[in-house]
Coordinates of C-alpha atoms and ligand atoms in Angstrom, one line a residue:
M245 CA 98.5 105.2 160.5
I246 CA 99.5 108.3 158.2
R247 CA 98.2 111.5 160.3
M248 CA 96.8 114.0 158.2
S249 CA 96.8 117.8 159.0
D250 CA 93.5 120.1 159.1
E251 CA 94.8 122.1 156.2
S252 CA 95.8 118.6 154.1
K253 CA 91.9 117.4 154.9
K254 CA 90.6 120.7 153.7
H255 CA 92.6 120.4 150.6
I256 CA 91.6 116.8 149.7
I257 CA 87.9 117.8 150.4
S258 CA 88.4 120.7 148.2
K259 CA 89.4 118.7 145.6
Y260 CA 86.1 116.5 145.3
V261 CA 84.5 119.6 145.6
I262 CA 85.4 121.3 142.3
K263 CA 82.9 119.9 139.6
K264 CA 84.6 118.4 136.4
Q265 CA 84.9 121.1 134.1
K266 CA 83.1 120.4 130.6
V267 CA 84.4 121.3 127.5
S268 CA 81.8 123.2 125.4
T269 CA 81.3 123.1 121.6
R270 CA 79.8 125.8 119.4
P271 CA 76.3 125.4 118.7
V272 CA 75.3 123.0 116.0
A273 CA 73.3 125.2 113.7
E274 CA 76.3 127.5 113.4
R275 CA 79.0 125.1 113.3
I276 CA 77.8 123.0 110.4
K277 CA 78.1 126.3 108.2
D278 CA 81.9 126.7 108.5
F279 CA 85.0 124.9 109.1
Q280 CA 86.2 126.6 112.0
E281 CA 87.0 124.6 115.0
V282 CA 83.9 122.8 116.8
S283 CA 85.5 122.1 120.4
L284 CA 86.1 125.2 122.1
G285 CA 88.8 123.7 124.7
L286 CA 88.7 125.2 128.2
N287 CA 89.1 128.9 129.1
K288 CA 91.4 130.0 131.9
E289 CA 89.2 129.7 134.7
Q290 CA 88.1 126.5 133.8
A291 CA 91.4 125.2 133.0
I292 CA 92.9 126.2 136.5
L293 CA 90.0 124.7 138.2
E294 CA 90.0 121.4 136.4
A295 CA 93.7 121.3 137.2
N296 CA 93.0 122.0 141.1
R297 CA 90.7 118.5 140.7
C298 CA 94.0 116.4 140.0
L299 CA 94.8 114.7 143.3
Q300 CA 98.5 114.4 142.3
C301 CA 98.6 110.4 143.0
P302 CA 102.1 109.3 144.4
K303 CA 101.9 106.7 142.0
P304 CA 99.9 107.8 138.8
K305 CA 98.4 105.5 136.5
C306 CA 97.4 108.2 134.0
I307 CA 101.4 108.3 133.3
V308 CA 101.7 105.0 132.2
S309 CA 98.6 104.7 130.0
C310 CA 100.2 107.8 127.8
P311 CA 102.2 106.0 125.1
I312 CA 105.0 108.8 125.1
G313 CA 104.9 109.0 129.2
I314 CA 104.2 112.7 129.7
D315 CA 104.9 113.5 133.3
I316 CA 100.9 114.4 133.5
P317 CA 100.6 115.3 137.1
K318 CA 103.6 117.7 137.2
F319 CA 102.2 119.8 134.0
I320 CA 98.8 119.9 135.5
R321 CA 100.2 121.2 138.8
C322 CA 102.0 123.8 136.8
I323 CA 98.3 124.8 135.4
A324 CA 96.7 124.8 138.9
N325 CA 99.4 127.2 139.8
E326 CA 99.0 129.4 136.8
N327 CA 102.7 128.6 135.6
F328 CA 101.4 128.1 131.8
E329 CA 104.9 128.4 130.4
D330 CA 106.3 125.9 133.2
A331 CA 103.3 123.2 131.8
I332 CA 104.0 123.5 128.0
N333 CA 107.8 123.2 129.1
K334 CA 107.1 120.0 131.2
I335 CA 104.9 118.8 128.1
R336 CA 107.5 119.3 125.5
E337 CA 110.2 117.3 127.3
K338 CA 108.3 114.1 125.8
N339 CA 105.9 115.9 123.3
G340 CA 106.7 118.5 120.6
L341 CA 103.0 118.3 119.2
A342 CA 101.0 119.1 122.4
D343 CA 98.8 121.3 120.1
V344 CA 97.7 118.5 118.3
T345 CA 97.7 115.5 120.8
G346 CA 95.3 117.7 122.9
R347 CA 92.7 117.9 120.5
V348 CA 93.1 114.4 118.8
C349 CA 94.6 111.8 120.9
P350 CA 92.1 109.1 121.9
Q351 CA 92.4 110.3 125.2
E352 CA 89.1 108.6 126.7
K353 CA 90.9 105.2 125.9
L354 CA 94.2 106.4 127.3
C355 CA 95.3 108.9 130.1
Q356 CA 92.0 109.9 131.3
A357 CA 90.5 106.1 131.0
A358 CA 93.6 105.1 133.6
C359 CA 93.2 108.7 135.9
V360 CA 92.0 107.3 139.4
L361 CA 89.1 109.7 139.2
A362 CA 87.4 107.8 136.3
N363 CA 86.4 105.0 138.7
K364 CA 84.0 107.9 139.8
D365 CA 83.0 109.0 136.4
V366 CA 84.9 112.1 136.8
P367 CA 88.4 111.5 135.0
I368 CA 90.6 114.7 134.5
T369 CA 90.3 116.3 131.0
I370 CA 93.9 115.8 130.5
G371 CA 93.6 116.1 126.9
A372 CA 91.8 119.4 127.2
L373 CA 94.6 120.7 129.7
E374 CA 97.3 119.6 127.5
R375 CA 95.5 121.6 124.9
F376 CA 95.1 124.5 126.9
A377 CA 98.8 124.6 127.7
A378 CA 99.9 124.4 124.2
D379 CA 97.3 127.0 123.2
V380 CA 98.5 129.9 125.8
S381 CA 102.1 129.1 125.2
I382 CA 103.5 131.5 123.1
D383 CA 105.9 131.3 120.0
K384 CA 109.4 131.9 120.6
E385 CA 112.7 131.0 118.9
I386 CA 114.4 128.3 120.8
K387 CA 118.4 129.0 121.7
A388 CA 120.3 127.1 119.1
L389 CA 120.9 123.6 119.8
K390 CA 124.5 122.3 119.5
S391 CA 125.2 120.2 116.5
N392 CA 126.7 116.7 117.3
G393 CA 127.9 116.6 113.5
K394 CA 126.0 113.6 112.5
K395 CA 123.1 113.9 109.7
V396 CA 119.9 112.1 109.6
A397 CA 117.1 112.2 106.8
V398 CA 113.8 111.9 107.5
I399 CA 111.1 111.1 105.4
G400 CA 107.7 111.8 105.6
S401 CA 106.5 115.2 107.8
G402 CA 103.4 113.8 109.6
P403 CA 103.4 113.0 113.4
A404 CA 106.0 109.8 112.9
G405 CA 108.6 112.3 110.9
L406 CA 107.9 115.3 113.0
T407 CA 108.6 113.6 116.4
A408 CA 111.7 111.8 115.1
A409 CA 112.9 114.9 113.8
V410 CA 112.2 117.1 117.1
D411 CA 113.7 114.3 119.3
L412 CA 116.8 113.9 117.1
A413 CA 117.5 117.7 116.7
I414 CA 117.2 117.9 120.8
L415 CA 119.8 115.4 120.7
G416 CA 122.2 117.5 118.3
Y417 CA 121.3 115.6 115.3
E418 CA 120.9 117.8 112.0
V419 CA 117.7 116.9 110.6
T420 CA 116.4 117.3 107.0
I421 CA 112.7 116.1 106.5
Y422 CA 111.9 114.9 102.8
E423 CA 108.1 115.3 102.3
A424 CA 106.3 114.5 99.0
F425 CA 103.5 117.2 99.4
H426 CA 103.8 121.1 98.9
E427 CA 102.8 121.1 102.7
S428 CA 103.9 119.7 105.6
G429 CA 102.0 117.9 108.5
G430 CA 101.1 114.4 106.6
V431 CA 97.3 113.4 107.9
L432 CA 97.4 116.4 110.3
T433 CA 97.2 118.8 107.1
Y434 CA 95.2 116.8 104.3
G435 CA 93.4 114.2 106.2
I436 CA 92.1 115.6 109.6
P437 CA 89.5 118.6 108.8
A438 CA 90.1 122.3 110.2
F439 CA 86.7 122.1 112.4
R440 CA 88.8 119.4 114.6
L441 CA 92.3 120.5 114.0
P442 CA 93.0 124.0 112.8
K443 CA 95.6 125.0 110.2
E444 CA 97.1 127.5 113.0
V445 CA 97.6 124.9 115.1
I446 CA 99.3 122.8 112.4
G447 CA 101.2 126.0 111.6
K448 CA 102.6 126.6 115.2
A449 CA 103.5 123.0 115.6
M450 CA 105.4 123.5 112.5
R451 CA 107.4 126.8 113.6
Y452 CA 108.5 125.0 116.8
V453 CA 109.9 122.4 114.7
K454 CA 111.8 124.5 112.3
Y455 CA 113.1 126.5 115.4
L456 CA 114.8 123.4 116.5
G457 CA 116.8 123.7 113.2
V458 CA 115.2 121.0 111.3
K459 CA 115.1 121.8 107.4
I460 CA 112.2 120.6 105.4
E461 CA 112.5 119.8 101.9
K462 CA 109.0 119.6 100.1
N463 CA 107.9 118.6 96.9
V464 CA 110.5 115.6 97.0
I465 CA 109.2 112.0 96.7
I466 CA 111.5 109.7 98.0
G467 CA 111.5 106.8 95.7
K468 CA 111.4 109.1 92.8
S469 CA 113.0 112.4 93.2
L470 CA 115.8 110.6 95.4
T471 CA 116.3 107.3 96.7
L472 CA 117.3 106.0 99.9
Y473 CA 120.6 105.2 98.2
D474 CA 120.8 108.9 97.1
L475 CA 120.3 110.0 100.6
F476 CA 123.5 108.1 101.9
E477 CA 125.3 109.3 99.1
L478 CA 124.1 112.7 99.9
G479 CA 126.1 112.3 103.5
Y480 CA 123.3 111.0 105.9
D481 CA 124.2 109.1 108.8
C482 CA 121.0 107.6 108.9
I483 CA 117.6 107.4 107.6
F484 CA 114.3 107.3 109.6
I485 CA 110.9 106.4 107.3
G486 CA 107.6 107.7 108.8
S487 CA 105.9 107.9 105.2
G488 CA 102.3 106.5 106.7
A489 CA 99.7 104.6 104.8
G490 CA 98.6 107.1 102.3
S491 CA 97.0 104.7 99.7
P492 CA 93.3 104.0 99.8
K493 CA 91.6 100.6 100.1
F494 CA 88.6 99.9 98.4
L495 CA 85.5 97.8 98.6
H496 CA 86.5 95.9 95.0
I497 CA 82.6 96.0 94.6
L498 CA 80.5 96.5 91.2
G499 CA 80.2 100.1 90.4
E500 CA 83.1 101.6 92.5
N501 CA 84.4 103.5 89.5
L502 CA 81.3 105.4 88.9
N503 CA 81.2 109.0 88.8
G504 CA 80.5 110.6 92.0
V505 CA 82.7 107.8 94.0
Y506 CA 85.5 108.9 96.2
S507 CA 88.1 107.4 98.4
A508 CA 88.1 109.1 101.5
N509 CA 91.6 110.0 100.9
E510 CA 91.0 112.1 97.6
F511 CA 87.9 113.4 99.2
L512 CA 89.5 115.0 102.5
T513 CA 93.0 115.5 100.5
R514 CA 90.9 117.9 98.0
C515 CA 88.9 119.5 100.6
N516 CA 91.9 119.9 102.7
L517 CA 95.3 120.3 100.8
M518 CA 93.7 121.5 97.9
R519 CA 91.5 123.9 100.1
A520 CA 88.3 123.2 98.4
Y521 CA 86.7 123.8 101.7
K522 CA 87.5 127.7 101.1
F523 CA 85.9 127.5 97.7
P524 CA 85.6 130.3 96.0
E525 CA 88.4 131.8 97.7
H526 CA 90.4 128.8 96.5
S527 CA 89.5 128.0 93.0
T528 CA 89.7 124.3 93.6
P529 CA 86.0 123.1 94.2
V530 CA 85.1 119.3 94.8
Y531 CA 82.1 117.7 93.9
V532 CA 79.8 117.2 96.6
G533 CA 76.3 115.3 96.1
K534 CA 73.1 116.0 97.8
Q535 CA 72.7 112.7 99.2
V536 CA 75.8 111.1 100.4
A537 CA 76.7 107.6 101.6
V538 CA 79.9 107.2 103.6
I539 CA 81.1 103.5 104.2
G540 CA 83.2 102.9 107.3
G541 CA 83.0 103.7 111.0
G542 CA 86.4 105.1 112.0
N543 CA 87.5 109.0 112.2
V544 CA 88.3 109.2 108.5
A545 CA 84.7 108.0 107.9
M546 CA 83.3 110.6 110.7
D547 CA 85.6 113.4 109.0
S548 CA 84.3 112.8 105.6
A549 CA 80.4 113.0 106.6
R550 CA 80.7 116.1 108.5
T551 CA 83.1 117.6 105.6
A552 CA 80.2 116.7 103.1
L553 CA 77.6 117.9 105.2
R554 CA 79.5 121.3 105.5
L555 CA 79.8 121.5 101.8
G556 CA 76.1 121.2 100.9
A557 CA 74.9 117.8 101.2
N558 CA 71.2 117.4 102.5
D559 CA 71.3 114.1 103.7
V560 CA 74.9 112.0 104.6
R561 CA 74.3 108.6 106.0
I562 CA 77.3 106.6 108.1
V563 CA 77.0 102.9 106.7
Y564 CA 79.1 100.6 108.8
R565 CA 78.6 96.7 109.0
R566 CA 79.3 96.1 112.4
S567 CA 76.9 98.1 115.3
E568 CA 78.3 101.5 117.2
K569 CA 79.8 99.8 119.8
E570 CA 82.7 98.2 117.4
M571 CA 83.1 101.6 115.6
P572 CA 86.8 102.6 115.9
A573 CA 86.1 106.5 115.6
R574 CA 86.5 108.6 119.0
I575 CA 83.7 108.7 121.1
E576 CA 83.4 112.3 121.3
E577 CA 83.5 112.7 117.4
V578 CA 80.8 110.0 116.8
K579 CA 78.7 112.2 119.1
N580 CA 79.6 115.4 117.4
T581 CA 78.8 113.8 113.7
K582 CA 75.4 112.8 115.3
D583 CA 74.6 116.0 117.0
E584 CA 75.4 117.6 113.3
G585 CA 72.8 115.5 111.6
V586 CA 74.4 112.6 110.0
K587 CA 72.5 109.5 110.1
F588 CA 73.7 106.0 111.2
M589 CA 73.3 103.2 109.5
T590 CA 74.7 100.5 111.1
L591 CA 75.0 96.6 110.6
A592 CA 74.5 97.2 106.8
N593 CA 76.9 96.3 104.1
P594 CA 77.1 97.9 100.7
L595 CA 77.0 95.1 98.0
K596 CA 76.7 97.1 94.7
I597 CA 77.1 100.9 93.5
L598 CA 74.2 101.9 91.0
G599 CA 74.7 104.2 88.3
N600 CA 73.0 105.7 85.2
N601 CA 73.8 105.9 81.9
Q602 CA 76.0 108.9 82.5
A603 CA 77.9 106.6 84.9
H604 CA 76.8 108.3 87.7
V605 CA 76.0 107.2 91.2
T606 CA 72.5 107.0 91.8
G607 CA 72.1 104.5 94.5
L608 CA 73.6 101.9 97.0
E609 CA 72.5 98.3 97.4
C610 CA 73.2 96.8 100.7
I611 CA 72.8 93.6 103.1
R612 CA 71.8 93.8 106.7
M613 CA 74.3 92.4 108.9
E614 CA 74.3 90.6 112.3
L615 CA 77.2 90.1 114.6
G616 CA 78.8 86.5 115.2
E617 CA 81.6 85.4 117.1
P618 CA 84.9 87.6 117.9
D619 CA 87.3 87.9 115.3
T620 CA 91.3 88.5 115.3
S621 CA 90.6 92.0 116.3
G622 CA 88.5 91.0 119.3
R623 CA 85.6 92.5 117.8
R624 CA 82.2 90.4 116.6
R625 CA 82.6 89.5 113.2
P626 CA 79.6 90.7 110.9
V627 CA 77.9 88.2 109.3
E628 CA 75.4 88.7 106.2
V629 CA 71.8 88.2 107.0
K630 CA 70.6 86.1 104.0
G631 CA 67.8 87.9 101.6
S632 CA 67.7 91.2 103.6
N633 CA 69.1 93.4 100.4
F634 CA 68.1 96.7 100.4
T635 CA 68.7 100.0 98.1
I636 CA 69.0 103.7 99.2
N637 CA 69.2 106.6 96.8
V638 CA 72.1 108.3 96.8
D639 CA 74.5 110.5 94.6
M640 CA 77.7 110.4 96.3
V641 CA 79.8 107.6 98.0
I642 CA 82.7 108.2 100.1
V643 CA 84.9 104.9 100.8
A644 CA 86.4 105.1 104.0
I645 CA 87.3 101.9 104.9
G646 CA 91.3 102.0 105.7
Q647 CA 94.6 102.9 104.3
K648 CA 97.8 100.9 102.9
P649 CA 101.4 101.9 102.2
N650 CA 102.4 103.3 99.3
P651 CA 104.7 100.9 97.7
I652 CA 107.2 103.6 96.0
I653 CA 109.8 103.5 98.5
S654 CA 110.1 99.6 99.1
R655 CA 109.8 99.1 95.4
T656 CA 113.2 101.1 95.1
T657 CA 114.9 99.4 98.0
P658 CA 114.9 95.8 97.5
E659 CA 116.9 95.5 100.9
L660 CA 113.9 96.8 102.3
K661 CA 111.8 94.1 103.9
V662 CA 107.8 94.7 103.5
D663 CA 105.0 92.4 104.8
K664 CA 102.2 91.2 102.1
E665 CA 100.4 94.3 102.5
G666 CA 103.5 96.4 101.9
Y667 CA 103.9 97.5 105.6
I668 CA 108.0 97.6 106.3
I669 CA 109.1 95.1 109.0
V670 CA 110.6 96.7 111.8
D671 CA 112.0 94.9 115.1
D672 CA 111.0 96.5 118.8
R673 CA 113.7 99.0 118.2
G674 CA 112.1 100.2 115.2
R675 CA 114.9 98.9 112.9
T676 CA 114.2 97.8 109.2
S677 CA 116.0 95.1 107.7
F678 CA 118.2 97.8 106.0
E679 CA 120.9 99.0 108.0
K680 CA 121.1 102.5 109.1
V681 CA 117.3 102.6 108.4
W682 CA 114.5 103.0 110.9
A683 CA 110.8 103.1 110.2
A684 CA 107.9 103.9 112.8
G685 CA 104.3 105.2 112.4
D686 CA 101.5 104.1 110.3
I687 CA 104.2 102.6 107.7
V688 CA 104.9 99.6 109.9
P689 CA 102.0 97.2 111.1
G690 CA 100.4 97.9 114.2
P691 CA 97.6 100.6 115.4
E692 CA 97.4 104.1 113.5
T693 CA 96.9 106.9 115.8
V694 CA 98.7 110.2 115.9
I695 CA 100.2 109.3 119.3
E696 CA 101.2 105.6 118.4
A697 CA 103.2 107.0 115.4
M698 CA 104.8 109.6 117.8
S699 CA 105.6 106.7 120.3
G700 CA 106.8 104.6 117.5
A701 CA 108.9 107.6 116.5
K702 CA 110.4 108.2 119.9
N703 CA 111.2 104.4 120.3
A704 CA 113.2 104.9 116.9
V705 CA 115.2 107.5 117.7
K706 CA 116.5 106.3 121.2
D707 CA 117.7 103.1 119.0
I708 CA 119.3 105.7 116.4
H709 CA 121.2 107.5 119.2
L710 CA 122.5 104.4 120.8
Y711 CA 123.4 103.0 117.5
M712 CA 125.4 106.1 116.4
K713 CA 127.0 106.4 119.9
R714 CA 128.4 102.7 119.4
R715 CA 129.4 103.3 116.0
E716 CA 131.3 106.4 117.3
E717 CA 133.0 104.6 119.8
K718 CA 133.9 101.7 117.3
E719 CA 135.4 104.4 115.1
L720 CA 137.3 105.7 118.0
V721 CA 138.9 102.3 118.7
L722 CA 140.1 101.5 115.0
N723 CA 141.1 104.8 114.2
P724 CA 143.3 106.0 117.0
V725 CA 144.1 109.3 114.8
L726 CA 140.3 110.5 115.2
A727 CA 140.7 109.3 119.1
W728 CA 143.5 111.6 119.6
K729 CA 141.4 114.2 117.9
F730 CA 138.8 113.6 120.5
Ligands
FAD829 P1 101.3 110.6 108.0 O1 100.3 111.4 108.7 O2 100.5 109.7 106.8 O3 102.5 111.3 107.4 C1 103.3 110.7 106.3 C2 103.9 111.8 105.4 O4 104.6 111.0 104.6 C3 103.0 112.4 104.7 O5 103.3 113.9 104.8 C4 103.4 112.2 103.1 O6 103.0 112.9 102.4 C5 104.7 111.8 103.2 N1 105.2 110.8 102.6 C6 104.6 109.5 102.3 N2 105.5 109.0 101.1 C7 106.5 110.0 100.8 C8 107.8 109.6 99.9 N3 107.8 108.7 99.4 N4 108.6 110.9 100.1 C9 108.4 111.5 100.9 N5 107.3 112.0 101.8 C10 106.2 111.0 101.5 N6 94.3 109.6 114.7 C11 94.6 109.9 116.2 O7 95.1 109.7 116.6 N7 93.4 110.6 116.0 C12 92.5 111.1 115.3 O8 91.5 111.7 115.7 C13 92.7 110.6 114.0 N8 91.8 111.1 112.7 C14 92.2 110.9 111.7 C15 91.3 111.3 110.6 C16 91.7 111.1 109.2 C17 90.9 111.9 108.4 C18 92.9 110.0 109.0 C19 93.4 110.0 107.5 C20 93.5 109.9 109.7 C21 93.4 110.0 111.3 N9 94.2 109.6 112.5 C22 93.9 109.8 113.6 C23 95.3 108.8 111.9 C24 96.7 109.5 112.0 O9 96.4 110.8 111.5 C25 97.7 108.8 111.7 O10 97.6 107.3 112.5 C26 99.0 109.5 111.9 O11 98.7 110.6 110.8 C27 100.1 108.6 111.3 O12 101.3 109.2 111.3 P2 102.3 109.4 110.0 O13 103.5 110.4 110.4 O14 102.9 107.4 110.1 O15 102.0 109.3 108.7
SF4_830 FE1 96.6 111.8 127.1 FE2 97.6 111.6 124.7 FE3 98.3 114.0 126.0 FE4 99.2 111.4 126.7 S1 99.5 112.6 124.5 S2 98.7 112.6 128.0 S3 97.6 110.0 126.0 S4 96.3 113.2 125.7
SF4_831 FE1 95.8 113.6 138.4 FE2 94.3 111.3 137.7 FE3 96.9 111.4 137.1 FE4 96.1 111.1 139.5 S1 95.7 109.4 137.7 S2 97.6 112.4 139.1 S3 94.2 112.4 139.5 S4 95.1 112.7 136.3

């Protein structure tokens, strides 16, 4: 039997005595008038207290449940000891986007769900601590990394592309990111609104990427301005594709082409990337109705509804065909959305969008649904209740039922195998069917979250590095002159 000293006993008891620290949010009445961040995070005192609750488990399940394997107890211990710089350095060993993941990662289903204290309903708020460590870290130049002389082109500057770029740069590769838009960050910039992910946070993350020596070429559409073949011609040793799934899916129902119907992609891109949310400071307004229906139950639907509310809509409704339990959105965001006054119309499916003689939306015809047997996703299948049609008055509809990949790269690269929806097919190392080309993130089939995109990119980088090392070894064997030089 292990004998515990009185000091250790006191230490453990004190951990149980500290209360779980609550992350506060701005008052609803204030926050729905602007786009400033809703969550206030933990302050210094709270972060230290929360970090002191961590039991520093010898076999921490939290690490295993983080898709990128951050050493959670170690960084938390640094916070408990008030070594905040060590905390962010520990996180950055695995995660160059801690400011982002600390805010948008579905922690409640990952690291926090696995925390041993979740059994007592008081898991450590790991995401909030990660955010704290990132927020208090100071921007600073990083010592130039030694180049290994190999060049990699990364397509897309979303979480997948940025993570691949960071990891490759740390390994010594010369990395250039090619981004189609005039701003980098992918969905972090043009999708997720500033009230969840402030633009300064993305700016800070981007500076870290640049400090590592990564170059970013904006306004370059791969597949149009340059092809994958051109990139090889330019001397890149390999290519990583992280081009995401930026094309909206539609309902294919009558009335979808009426004025006042938006895809969530278009609506959020106009608000975030084109800065409609800063009108009149930016002269790029977007139409927002007074009665808005948002179709879908994911994070994109919640973000669209809350954006519409902030831009002047009086009545915003989420229309979702399953029940709230099946909603894919983060629990915290569903709560925030409801708190802000968005109504939830669950178990309802749109059948037709109605319009007036000016071809503008006037209503939405729906049908009631009930839940049947589970489908391939494991969620109960929604089934129509016959004859239960009803109509609601709306002057704007936002369709947020998912995205699919843009085919521009695959169409110009016949070697690249894609599935029937256009997702790039990769093996478990992230390799595509085209030699020297890897892919990860939303462009490959699988879950669509920031952390999964990052995890896929890390996996691909590991294989790129292995591949490059093997190729170098082969070259040395085949070319004795080169071997002599080394
Ligand atoms: P993206 O972020 O889409 O980045 C791809 C980049 O590639 C883009 O910048 C694009 O412009 C560029 N690109 C595309 N084609 C080309 C080309 N041909 N040439 C050059 N560049 C190209 N996930 C969470 O975990 N938590 C959340 O709370 C959350 N909320 C979300 C809210 C919204 C509104 C949306 C849309 C998504 C949300 N997600 C969330 C999902 C998450 O953002 C994505 O899973 C993630 O961004 C995928 O990363 P990615 O790098 O693969 O793709
Ligand atoms: Fe948890 Fe996500 Fe941070 Fe990993 S990256 S520790 S899963 S919040
Ligand atoms: Fe700390 Fe929870 Fe991880 Fe244990 S499982 S080390 S208590 S965060």
